[in-house]
Short mmCIF file of C-alpha atoms and ligand atoms in Angstrom, two decimals:
data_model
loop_
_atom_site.label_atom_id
_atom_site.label_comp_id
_atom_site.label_asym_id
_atom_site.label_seq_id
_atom_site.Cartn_x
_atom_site.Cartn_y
_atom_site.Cartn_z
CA UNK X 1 0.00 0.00 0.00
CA UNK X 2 3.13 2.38 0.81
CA UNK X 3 4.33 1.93 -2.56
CA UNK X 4 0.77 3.58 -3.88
CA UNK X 5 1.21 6.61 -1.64
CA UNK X 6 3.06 9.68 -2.90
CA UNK X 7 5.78 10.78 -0.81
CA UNK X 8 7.59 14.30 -0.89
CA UNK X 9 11.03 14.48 -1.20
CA UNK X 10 13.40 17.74 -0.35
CA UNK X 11 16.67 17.72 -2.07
CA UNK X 12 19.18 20.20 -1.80
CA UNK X 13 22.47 20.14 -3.13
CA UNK X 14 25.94 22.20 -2.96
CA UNK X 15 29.05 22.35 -4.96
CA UNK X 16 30.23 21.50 -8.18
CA UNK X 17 28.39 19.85 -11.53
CA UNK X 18 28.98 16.40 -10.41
CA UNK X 19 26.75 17.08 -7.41
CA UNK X 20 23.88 18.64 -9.36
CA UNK X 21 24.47 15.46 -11.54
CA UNK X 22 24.15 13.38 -8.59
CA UNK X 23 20.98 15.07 -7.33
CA UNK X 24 19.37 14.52 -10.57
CA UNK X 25 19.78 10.71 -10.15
CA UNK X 26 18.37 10.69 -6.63
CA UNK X 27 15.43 12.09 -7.82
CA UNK X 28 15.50 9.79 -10.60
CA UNK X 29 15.53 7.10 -8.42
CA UNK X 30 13.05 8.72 -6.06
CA UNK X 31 10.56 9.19 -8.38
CA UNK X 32 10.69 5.48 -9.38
CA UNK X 33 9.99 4.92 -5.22
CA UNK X 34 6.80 7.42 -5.79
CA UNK X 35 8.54 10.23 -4.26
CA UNK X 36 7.82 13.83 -6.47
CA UNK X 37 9.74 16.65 -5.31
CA UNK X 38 8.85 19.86 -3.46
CA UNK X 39 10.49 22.85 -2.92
CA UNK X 40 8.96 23.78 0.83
CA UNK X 41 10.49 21.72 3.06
CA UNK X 42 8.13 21.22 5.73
CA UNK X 43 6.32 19.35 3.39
CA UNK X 44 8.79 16.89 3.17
CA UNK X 45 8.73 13.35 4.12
CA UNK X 46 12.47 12.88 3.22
CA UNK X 47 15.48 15.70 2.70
CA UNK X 48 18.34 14.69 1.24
CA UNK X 49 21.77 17.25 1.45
CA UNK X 50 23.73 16.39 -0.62
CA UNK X 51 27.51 18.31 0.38
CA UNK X 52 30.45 19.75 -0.82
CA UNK X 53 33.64 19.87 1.13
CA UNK X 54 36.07 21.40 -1.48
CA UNK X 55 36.17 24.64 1.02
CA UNK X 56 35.23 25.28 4.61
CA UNK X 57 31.87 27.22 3.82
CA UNK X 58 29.70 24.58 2.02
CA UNK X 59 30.76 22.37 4.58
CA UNK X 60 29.42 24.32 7.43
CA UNK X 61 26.14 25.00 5.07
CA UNK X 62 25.83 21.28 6.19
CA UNK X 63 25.49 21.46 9.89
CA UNK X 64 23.21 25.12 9.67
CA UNK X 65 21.27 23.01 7.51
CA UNK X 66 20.76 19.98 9.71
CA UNK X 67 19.72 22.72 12.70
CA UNK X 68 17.02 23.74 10.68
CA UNK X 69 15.82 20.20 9.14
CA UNK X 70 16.42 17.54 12.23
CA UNK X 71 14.01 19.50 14.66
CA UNK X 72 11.15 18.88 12.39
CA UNK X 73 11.01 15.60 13.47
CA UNK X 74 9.69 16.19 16.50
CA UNK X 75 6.62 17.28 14.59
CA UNK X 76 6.92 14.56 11.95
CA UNK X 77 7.46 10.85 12.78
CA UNK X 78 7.64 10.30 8.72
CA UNK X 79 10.39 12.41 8.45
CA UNK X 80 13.22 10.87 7.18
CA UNK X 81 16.72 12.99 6.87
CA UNK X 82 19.65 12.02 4.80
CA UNK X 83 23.49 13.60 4.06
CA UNK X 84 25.01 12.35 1.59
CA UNK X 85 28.05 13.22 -0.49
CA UNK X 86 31.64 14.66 -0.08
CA UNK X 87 30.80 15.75 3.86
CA UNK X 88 29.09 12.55 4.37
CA UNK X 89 31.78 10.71 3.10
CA UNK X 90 34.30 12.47 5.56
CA UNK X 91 32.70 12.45 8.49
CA UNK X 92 30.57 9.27 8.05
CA UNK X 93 29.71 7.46 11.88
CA UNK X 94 30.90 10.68 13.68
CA UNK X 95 28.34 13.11 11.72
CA UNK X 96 25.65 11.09 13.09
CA UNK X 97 26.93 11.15 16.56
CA UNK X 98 27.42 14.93 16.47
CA UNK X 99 23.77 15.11 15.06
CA UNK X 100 21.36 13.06 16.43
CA UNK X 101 18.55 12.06 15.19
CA UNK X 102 20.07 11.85 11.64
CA UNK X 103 18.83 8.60 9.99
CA UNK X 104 20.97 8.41 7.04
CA UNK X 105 24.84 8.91 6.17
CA UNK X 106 25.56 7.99 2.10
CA UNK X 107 29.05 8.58 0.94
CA UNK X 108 29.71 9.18 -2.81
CA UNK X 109 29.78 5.73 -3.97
CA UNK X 110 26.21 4.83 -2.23
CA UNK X 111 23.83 7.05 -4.26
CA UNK X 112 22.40 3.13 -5.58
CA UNK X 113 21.68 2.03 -2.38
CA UNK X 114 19.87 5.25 -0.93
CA UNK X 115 16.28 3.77 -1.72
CA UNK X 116 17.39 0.47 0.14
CA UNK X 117 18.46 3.02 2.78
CA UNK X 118 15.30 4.69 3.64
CA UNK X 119 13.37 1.80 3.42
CA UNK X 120 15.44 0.09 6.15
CA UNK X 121 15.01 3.49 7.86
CA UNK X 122 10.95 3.10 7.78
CA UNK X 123 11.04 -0.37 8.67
CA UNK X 124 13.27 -0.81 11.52
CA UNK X 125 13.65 3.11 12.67
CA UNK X 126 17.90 1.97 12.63
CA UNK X 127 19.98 4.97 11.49
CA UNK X 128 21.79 3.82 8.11
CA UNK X 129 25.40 4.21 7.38
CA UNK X 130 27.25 3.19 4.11
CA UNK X 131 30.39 5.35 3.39
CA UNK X 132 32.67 2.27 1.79
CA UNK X 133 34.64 3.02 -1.62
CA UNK X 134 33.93 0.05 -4.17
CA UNK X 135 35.85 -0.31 -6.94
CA UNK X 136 33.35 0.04 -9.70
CA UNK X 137 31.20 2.83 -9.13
CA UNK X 138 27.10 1.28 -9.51
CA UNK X 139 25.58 5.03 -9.68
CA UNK X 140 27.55 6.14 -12.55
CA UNK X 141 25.04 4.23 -15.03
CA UNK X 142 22.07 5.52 -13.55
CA UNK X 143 20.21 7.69 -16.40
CA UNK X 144 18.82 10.65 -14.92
CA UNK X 145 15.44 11.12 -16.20
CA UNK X 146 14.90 14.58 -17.77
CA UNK X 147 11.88 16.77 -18.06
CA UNK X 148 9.77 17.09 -22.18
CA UNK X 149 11.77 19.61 -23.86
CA UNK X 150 15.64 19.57 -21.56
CA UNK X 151 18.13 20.27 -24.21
CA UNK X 152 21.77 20.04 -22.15
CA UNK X 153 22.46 16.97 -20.08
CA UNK X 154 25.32 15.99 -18.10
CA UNK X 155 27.02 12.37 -18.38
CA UNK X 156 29.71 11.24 -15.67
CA UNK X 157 32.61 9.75 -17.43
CA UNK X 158 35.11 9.27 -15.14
CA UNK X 159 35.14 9.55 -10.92
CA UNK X 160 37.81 10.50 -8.42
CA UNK X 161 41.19 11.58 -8.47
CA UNK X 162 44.64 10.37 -8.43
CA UNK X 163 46.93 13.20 -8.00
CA UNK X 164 46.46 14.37 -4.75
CA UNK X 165 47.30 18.46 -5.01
CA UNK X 166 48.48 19.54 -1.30
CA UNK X 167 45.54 21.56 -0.91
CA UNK X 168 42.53 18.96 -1.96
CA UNK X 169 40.14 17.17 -0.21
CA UNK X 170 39.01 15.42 -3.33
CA UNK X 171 40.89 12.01 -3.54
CA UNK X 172 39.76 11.41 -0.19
CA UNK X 173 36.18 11.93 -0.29
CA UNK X 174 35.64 11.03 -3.96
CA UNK X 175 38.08 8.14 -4.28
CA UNK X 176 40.94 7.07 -6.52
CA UNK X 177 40.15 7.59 -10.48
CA UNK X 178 37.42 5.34 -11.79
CA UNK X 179 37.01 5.64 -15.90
CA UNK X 180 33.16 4.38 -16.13
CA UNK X 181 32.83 1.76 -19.27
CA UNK X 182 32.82 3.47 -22.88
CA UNK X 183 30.19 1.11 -23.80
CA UNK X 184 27.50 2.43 -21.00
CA UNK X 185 28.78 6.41 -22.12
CA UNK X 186 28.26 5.89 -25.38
CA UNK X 187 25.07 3.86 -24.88
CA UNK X 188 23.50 6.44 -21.84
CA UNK X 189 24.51 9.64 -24.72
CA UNK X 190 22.66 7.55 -27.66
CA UNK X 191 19.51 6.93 -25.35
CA UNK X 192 19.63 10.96 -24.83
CA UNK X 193 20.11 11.67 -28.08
CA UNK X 194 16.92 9.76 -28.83
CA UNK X 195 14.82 11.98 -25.89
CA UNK X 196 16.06 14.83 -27.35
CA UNK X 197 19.13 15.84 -25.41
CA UNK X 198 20.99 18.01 -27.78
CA UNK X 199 24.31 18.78 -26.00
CA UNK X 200 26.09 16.96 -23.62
CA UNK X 201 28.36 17.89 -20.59
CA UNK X 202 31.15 15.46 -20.23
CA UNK X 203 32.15 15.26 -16.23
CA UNK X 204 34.91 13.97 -14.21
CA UNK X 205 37.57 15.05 -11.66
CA UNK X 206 39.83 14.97 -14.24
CA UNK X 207 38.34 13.98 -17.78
CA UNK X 208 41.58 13.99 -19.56
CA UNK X 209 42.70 11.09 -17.94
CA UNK X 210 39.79 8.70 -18.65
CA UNK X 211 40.56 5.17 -19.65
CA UNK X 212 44.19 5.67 -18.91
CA UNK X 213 43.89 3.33 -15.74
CA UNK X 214 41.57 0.56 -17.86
CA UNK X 215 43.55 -1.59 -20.12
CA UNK X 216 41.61 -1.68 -23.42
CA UNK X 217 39.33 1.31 -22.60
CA UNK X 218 39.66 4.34 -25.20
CA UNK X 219 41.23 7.22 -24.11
CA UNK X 220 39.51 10.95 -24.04
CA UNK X 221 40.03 12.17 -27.15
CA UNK X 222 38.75 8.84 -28.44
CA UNK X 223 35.81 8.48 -26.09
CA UNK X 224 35.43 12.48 -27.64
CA UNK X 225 35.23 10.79 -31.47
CA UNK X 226 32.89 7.96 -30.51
CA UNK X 227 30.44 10.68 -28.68
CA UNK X 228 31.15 13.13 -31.80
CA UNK X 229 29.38 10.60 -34.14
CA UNK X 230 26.03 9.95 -31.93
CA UNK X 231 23.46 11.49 -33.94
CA UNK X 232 21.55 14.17 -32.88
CA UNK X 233 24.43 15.50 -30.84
CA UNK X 234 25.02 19.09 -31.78
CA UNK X 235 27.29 19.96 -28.57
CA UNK X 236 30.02 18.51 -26.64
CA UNK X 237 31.61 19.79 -23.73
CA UNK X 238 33.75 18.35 -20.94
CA UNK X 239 35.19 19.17 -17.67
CA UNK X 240 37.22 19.62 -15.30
CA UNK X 241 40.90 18.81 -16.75
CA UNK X 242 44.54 19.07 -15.68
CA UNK X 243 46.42 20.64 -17.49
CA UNK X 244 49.37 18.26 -16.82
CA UNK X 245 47.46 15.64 -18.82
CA UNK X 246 46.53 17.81 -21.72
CA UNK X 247 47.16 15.34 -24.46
CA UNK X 248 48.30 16.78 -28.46
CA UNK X 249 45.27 13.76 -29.20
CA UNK X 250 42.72 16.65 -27.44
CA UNK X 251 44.17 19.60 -28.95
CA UNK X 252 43.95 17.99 -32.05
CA UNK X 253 40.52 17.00 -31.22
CA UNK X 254 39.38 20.59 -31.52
CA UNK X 255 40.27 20.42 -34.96
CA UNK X 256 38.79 17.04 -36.16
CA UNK X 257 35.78 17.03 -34.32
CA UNK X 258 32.92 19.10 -35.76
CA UNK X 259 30.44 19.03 -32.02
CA UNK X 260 33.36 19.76 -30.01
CA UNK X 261 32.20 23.28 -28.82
CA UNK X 262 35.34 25.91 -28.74
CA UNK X 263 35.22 26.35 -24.61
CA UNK X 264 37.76 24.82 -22.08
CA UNK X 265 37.89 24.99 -18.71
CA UNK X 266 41.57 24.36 -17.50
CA UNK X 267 42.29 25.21 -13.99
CA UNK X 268 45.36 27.19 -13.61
CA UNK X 269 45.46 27.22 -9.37
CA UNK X 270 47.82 29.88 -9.17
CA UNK X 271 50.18 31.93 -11.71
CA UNK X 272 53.42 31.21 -9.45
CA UNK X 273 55.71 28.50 -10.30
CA UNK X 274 56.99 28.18 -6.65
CA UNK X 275 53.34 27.93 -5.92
CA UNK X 276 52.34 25.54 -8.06
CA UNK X 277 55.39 23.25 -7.17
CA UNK X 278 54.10 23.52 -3.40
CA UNK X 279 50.56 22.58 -4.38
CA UNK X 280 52.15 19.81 -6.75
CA UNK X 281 50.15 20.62 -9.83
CA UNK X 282 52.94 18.99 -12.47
CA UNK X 283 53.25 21.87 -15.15
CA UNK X 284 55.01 25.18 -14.86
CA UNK X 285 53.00 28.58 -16.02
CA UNK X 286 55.20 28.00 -19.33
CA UNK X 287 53.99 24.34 -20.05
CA UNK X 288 50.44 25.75 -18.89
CA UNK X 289 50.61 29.07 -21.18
CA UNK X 290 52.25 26.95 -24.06
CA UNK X 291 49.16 24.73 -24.13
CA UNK X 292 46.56 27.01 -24.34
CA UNK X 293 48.56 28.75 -27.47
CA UNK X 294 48.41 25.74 -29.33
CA UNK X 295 44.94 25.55 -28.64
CA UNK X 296 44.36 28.93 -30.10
CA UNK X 297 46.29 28.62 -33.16
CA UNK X 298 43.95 25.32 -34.24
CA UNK X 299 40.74 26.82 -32.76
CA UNK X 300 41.19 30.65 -32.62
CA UNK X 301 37.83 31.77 -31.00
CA UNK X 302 38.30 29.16 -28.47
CA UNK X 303 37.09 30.23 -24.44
CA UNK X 304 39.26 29.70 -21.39
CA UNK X 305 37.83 29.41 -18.01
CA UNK X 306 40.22 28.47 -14.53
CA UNK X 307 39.73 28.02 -11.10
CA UNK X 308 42.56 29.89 -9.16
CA UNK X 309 43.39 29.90 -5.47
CA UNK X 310 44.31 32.94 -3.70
CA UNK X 311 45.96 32.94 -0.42
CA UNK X 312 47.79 29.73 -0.55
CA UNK X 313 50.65 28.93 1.98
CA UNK X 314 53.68 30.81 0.97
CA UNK X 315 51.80 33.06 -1.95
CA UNK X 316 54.42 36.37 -1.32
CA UNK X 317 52.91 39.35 -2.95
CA UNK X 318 55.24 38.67 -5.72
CA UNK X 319 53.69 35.34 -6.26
CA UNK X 320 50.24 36.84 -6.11
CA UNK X 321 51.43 39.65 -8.78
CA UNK X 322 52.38 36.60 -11.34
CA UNK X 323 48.96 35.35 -11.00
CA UNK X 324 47.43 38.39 -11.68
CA UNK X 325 49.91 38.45 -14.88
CA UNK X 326 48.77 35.55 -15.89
CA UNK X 327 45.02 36.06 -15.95
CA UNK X 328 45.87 39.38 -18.31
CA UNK X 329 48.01 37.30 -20.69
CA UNK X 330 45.48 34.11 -20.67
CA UNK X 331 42.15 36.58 -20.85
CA UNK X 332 39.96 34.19 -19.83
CA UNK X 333 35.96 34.46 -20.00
CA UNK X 334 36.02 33.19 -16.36
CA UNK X 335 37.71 32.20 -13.48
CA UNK X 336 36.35 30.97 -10.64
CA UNK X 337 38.68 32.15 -7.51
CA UNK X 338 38.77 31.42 -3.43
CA UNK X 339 40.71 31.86 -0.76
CA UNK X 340 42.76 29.30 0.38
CA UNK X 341 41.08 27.01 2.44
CA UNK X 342 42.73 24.41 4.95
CA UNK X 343 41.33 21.29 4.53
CA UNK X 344 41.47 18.41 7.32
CA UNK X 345 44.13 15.26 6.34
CA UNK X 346 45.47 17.18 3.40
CA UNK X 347 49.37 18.52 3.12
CA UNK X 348 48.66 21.61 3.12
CA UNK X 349 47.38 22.44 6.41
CA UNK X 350 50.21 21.72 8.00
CA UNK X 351 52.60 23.87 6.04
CA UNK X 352 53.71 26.80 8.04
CA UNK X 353 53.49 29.92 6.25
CA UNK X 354 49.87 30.33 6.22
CA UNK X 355 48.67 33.43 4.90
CA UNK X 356 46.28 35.90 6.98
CA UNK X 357 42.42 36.05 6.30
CA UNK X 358 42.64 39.82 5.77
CA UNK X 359 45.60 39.60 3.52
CA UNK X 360 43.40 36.50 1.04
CA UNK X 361 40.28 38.72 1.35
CA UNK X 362 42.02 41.59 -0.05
CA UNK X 363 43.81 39.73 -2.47
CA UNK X 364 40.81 37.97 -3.77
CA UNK X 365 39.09 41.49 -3.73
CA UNK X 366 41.71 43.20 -6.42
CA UNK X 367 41.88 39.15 -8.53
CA UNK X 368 37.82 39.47 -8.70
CA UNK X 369 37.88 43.21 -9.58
CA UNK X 370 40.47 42.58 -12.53
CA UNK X 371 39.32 39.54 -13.56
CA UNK X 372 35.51 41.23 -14.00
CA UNK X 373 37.53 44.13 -16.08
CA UNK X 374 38.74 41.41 -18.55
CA UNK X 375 35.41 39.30 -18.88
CA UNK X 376 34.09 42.49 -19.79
CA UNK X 377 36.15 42.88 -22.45
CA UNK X 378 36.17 39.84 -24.30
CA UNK X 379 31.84 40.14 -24.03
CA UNK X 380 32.49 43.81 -25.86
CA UNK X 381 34.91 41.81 -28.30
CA UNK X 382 32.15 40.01 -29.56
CA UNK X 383 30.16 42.87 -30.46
CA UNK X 384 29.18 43.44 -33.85
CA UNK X 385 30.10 39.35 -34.66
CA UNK X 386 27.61 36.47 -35.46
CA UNK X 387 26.90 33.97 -33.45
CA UNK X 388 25.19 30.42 -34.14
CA UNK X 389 23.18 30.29 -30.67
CA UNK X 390 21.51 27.00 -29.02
CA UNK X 391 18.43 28.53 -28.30
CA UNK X 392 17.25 26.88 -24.64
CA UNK X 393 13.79 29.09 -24.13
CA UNK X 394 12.28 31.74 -22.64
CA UNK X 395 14.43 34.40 -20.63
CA UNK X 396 13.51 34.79 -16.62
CA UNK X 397 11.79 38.49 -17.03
CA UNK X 398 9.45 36.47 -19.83
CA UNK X 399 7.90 38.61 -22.58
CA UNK X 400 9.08 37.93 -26.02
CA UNK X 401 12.81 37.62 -24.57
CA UNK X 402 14.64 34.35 -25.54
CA UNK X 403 18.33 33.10 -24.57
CA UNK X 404 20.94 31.05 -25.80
CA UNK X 405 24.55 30.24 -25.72
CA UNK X 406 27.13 30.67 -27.97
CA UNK X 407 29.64 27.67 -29.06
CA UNK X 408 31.74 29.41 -26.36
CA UNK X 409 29.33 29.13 -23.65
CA UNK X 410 28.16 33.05 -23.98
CA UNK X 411 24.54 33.92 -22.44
CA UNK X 412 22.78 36.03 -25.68
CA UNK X 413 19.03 37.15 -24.82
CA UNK X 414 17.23 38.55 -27.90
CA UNK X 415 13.54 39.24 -28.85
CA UNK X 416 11.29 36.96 -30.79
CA UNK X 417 7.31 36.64 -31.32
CA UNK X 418 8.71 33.18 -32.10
CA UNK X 419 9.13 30.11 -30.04
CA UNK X 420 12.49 29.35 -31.23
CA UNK X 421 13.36 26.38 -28.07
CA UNK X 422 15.94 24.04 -28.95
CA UNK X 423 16.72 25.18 -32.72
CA UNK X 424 19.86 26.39 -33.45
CA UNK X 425 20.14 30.18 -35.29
CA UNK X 426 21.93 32.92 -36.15
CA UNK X 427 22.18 35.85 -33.78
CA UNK X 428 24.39 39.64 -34.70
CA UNK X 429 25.51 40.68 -31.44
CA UNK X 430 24.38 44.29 -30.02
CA UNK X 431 25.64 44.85 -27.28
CA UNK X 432 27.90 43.50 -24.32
CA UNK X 433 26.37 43.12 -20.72
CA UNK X 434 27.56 43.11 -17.35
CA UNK X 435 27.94 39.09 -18.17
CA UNK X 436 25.70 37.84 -21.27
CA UNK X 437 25.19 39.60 -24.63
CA UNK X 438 22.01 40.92 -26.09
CA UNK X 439 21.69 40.14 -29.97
CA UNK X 440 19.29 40.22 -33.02
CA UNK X 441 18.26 37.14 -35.10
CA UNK X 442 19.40 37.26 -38.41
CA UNK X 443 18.63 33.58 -39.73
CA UNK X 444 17.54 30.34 -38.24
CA UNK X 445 17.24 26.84 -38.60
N1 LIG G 1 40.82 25.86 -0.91
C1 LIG G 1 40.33 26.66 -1.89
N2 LIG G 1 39.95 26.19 -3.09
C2 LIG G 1 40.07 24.85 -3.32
N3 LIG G 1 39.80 24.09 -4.38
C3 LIG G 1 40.09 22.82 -4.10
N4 LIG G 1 40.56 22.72 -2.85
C4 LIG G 1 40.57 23.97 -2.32
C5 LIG G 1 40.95 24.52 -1.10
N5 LIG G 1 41.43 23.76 -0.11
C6 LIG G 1 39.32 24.65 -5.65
C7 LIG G 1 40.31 24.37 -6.77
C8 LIG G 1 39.58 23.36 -7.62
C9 LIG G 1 38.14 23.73 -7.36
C10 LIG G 1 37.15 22.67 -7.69
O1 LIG G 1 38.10 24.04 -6.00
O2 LIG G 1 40.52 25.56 -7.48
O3 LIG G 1 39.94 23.43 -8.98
FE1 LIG G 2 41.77 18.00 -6.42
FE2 LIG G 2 44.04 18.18 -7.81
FE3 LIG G 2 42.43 16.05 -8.14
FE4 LIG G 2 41.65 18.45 -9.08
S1 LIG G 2 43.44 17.26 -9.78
S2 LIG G 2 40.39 17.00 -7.90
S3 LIG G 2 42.50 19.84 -7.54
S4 LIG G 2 43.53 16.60 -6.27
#
């Protein structure tokens, strides 16, 4: 009789894509348990966090959270309340002593079992724990189900990490590198394809390493070829990579491979080679900077986009000026910076020469600042161009504003009496925003 009822189900999630990826398959797999998801949650009969502990701050979005959901029990016998991901992975047993009353724990290889979990929950009131690594990763092949008329999906290639930069929390909450079969990619992206997915996000800790640990398995820039040919594929994107184990196959990729959209996201960490060394990233600023040249000279209007650390242990104001060099030589689109933060059972907490909050916060203050100057100008850059946009709907404010994105990842809003959802046109830029563009149609179809 349970199974007729509909239950509601709370979900909220931090951090980076693989987490919203993550979410979407526990409320895949939710919905096949009759659960449909609501966005109050004291409606909820089960809420699900699902955490980030990259930095400090998501992590202690965790425990706020938990002192607003847990006391709802009290009110609720149903309730059921679940963290799962990186946090949850970390902590495991001692989160649920430090909050009591929290019936589930899931680490980032158990997203397959949650169901099993809250059902064990209902029948025998027993909190549920399940934080162990396994070696192939179950969850990867669940297919998220997507709404009528989703156009962008995201497909987990890879999961983990191997490399173990001083400062990162990663390998140890998401595991050592797992390259998820080519076979079940290439099958999930067909099966999208087919429901009218039209582009495709490629994820992983570290992408450019796929199949390197899997004797037989195709590399990247393979696995990019085999995805290339699905039909009904228009875009393909990927991240995150290192640049360490940017292969001449991916560069060359960008040449051969006509849905390979012109955007890369390549984190740079910091612009100082005696920084970099400490965080033991594997490339120099040269190597780094002499990759993304050959990557413009085969694909000239090619996007760059970084994550940078500011504030790491040692970073002189020297060091800090060659990273602000760097980002005015690279001119990225976007970089997405933070201060340095320690992280429990990594290296770098216990180096010595830890750098003061105020002296990070200003730091980061003048990085953001400049940064903004030169997004800015590679938006005006594109004005007077044309753009082939994937048009993805109606814009927020409504009306007879639409938006797309450019083959670069660009925001363009323009006017149309025309529902233009999902087809693929030709826009003339206007005018540059604060962070999108505004164009006209000139052709579509
Ligand atoms: N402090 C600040 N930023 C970090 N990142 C990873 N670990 C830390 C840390 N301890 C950033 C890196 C990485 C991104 C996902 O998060 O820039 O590329
Ligand atoms: Fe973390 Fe470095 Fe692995 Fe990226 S490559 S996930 S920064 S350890």
């Amino acid at each position: 009789m349970l199974g007729m009822v509909t239950m509601n189900l709370y979900l909220e999630t931090y951090g980076c894509q693989m987490n919203v990826s993550d979410s979407q398959k526990i409320e895949t797999l939710f919905g096949e348990e009759g659960y449909q998801l609501v966005s109050d949650f004291h409606q909820a009969d089960l809420i699900i966090i699902n955490t980030c502990s990259v930095r400090e701050k998501p992590e202690q979005k965790v425990f706020s959270a938990l002192g607003r959901y847990l006391p709802l029990k009290r009110q609720n016998s149903r309730l059921v309340v679940a963290v799962g991901g990186c946090v949850a992975q970390q902590w495991g047993a001692r989160l649920q002593q430090k909050c009591s009353g929290l019936d589930i724990v899931f680490g980032t290889h158990a997203i397959d079992v949650l169901p099993a979990m809250v059902r064990e929950v209902r029948n025998t009131c027993l909190p549920q724990l399940d934080t162990a690594f396994r070696s192939a990763i179950p969850s990867l092949d669940i297919i998220p189900r997507y709404a009528a008329g989703t156009l962008t999906a995201f497909v987990t290639i890879m999961q983990g990490c191997n490399n173990y930069c001083s400062y990162c929390i990663v390998p140890y909450v998401r595991g050592r590198e797992y390259s998820r079969p080519s076979d079940s990619i290439i099958a999930e992206i067909r099966q999208l394809a087919k429901n009218g997915i039209r582009e495709v996000i490629l994820l992983g800790q570290n992408v450019n390493s796929y199949g390197l640990q899997t004797a037989g398995e195709l590399n990247f820039p393979q696995l990019l070829a085999r995805v290339n040919e699905i039909h009904g594929i228009e875009r393909i994107r990927f991240t995150t990579s290192h640049p360490k184990d940017l292969s001449d196959e991916l560069i060359a990729a960008f040449v051969e491979l006509d849905h390979l959209c012109p955007q890369f996201h390549l984190p740079l960490q910091s612009g100082s080679d005696r920084i970099l060394e400490r965080m033991g990233r594997g490339y120099s600023t040269a190597e780094y900077f002499d990759k993304v040249e050959r990557l413009r000279q085969v694909c000239p209007e090619i996007a760059f986009s970084s994550d940078m650390i500011i504030g790491f242990p040692g970073e002189s104001a020297e060091d800090f000026q060659k990273t602000v060099d760097m980002i005015r030589r690279v001119r990225y689109d976007t970089v997405y910076s933070f201060k340095y933060s320690p992280r429990p059972g990594t290296r770098a907490v216990s180096f010595p020469d830890q750098v003061e909050e105020a002296v990070k916060k200003e730091r980061l203050r003048i990085f953001q600042t400049l940064q903004d100057e030169i997004t800015s100008k590679n938006l005006r850059k594109l004005e007077g161009t044309t753009q082939e946009i994937l048009v993805n709907g109606p814009a927020k404010r409504g009306g007879d504003q639409w938006v797309g994105r450019t083959p670069t990842n660009q925001i363009v809003n323009f006017s149309s009496d025309e529902n233009f959802t999902g087809q693929t046109m030709t826009v003339r830029i206007t005018r540059a925003l604060r962070h999108s563009l505004k164009g006209d149609i000139v052709q579509h179809g």
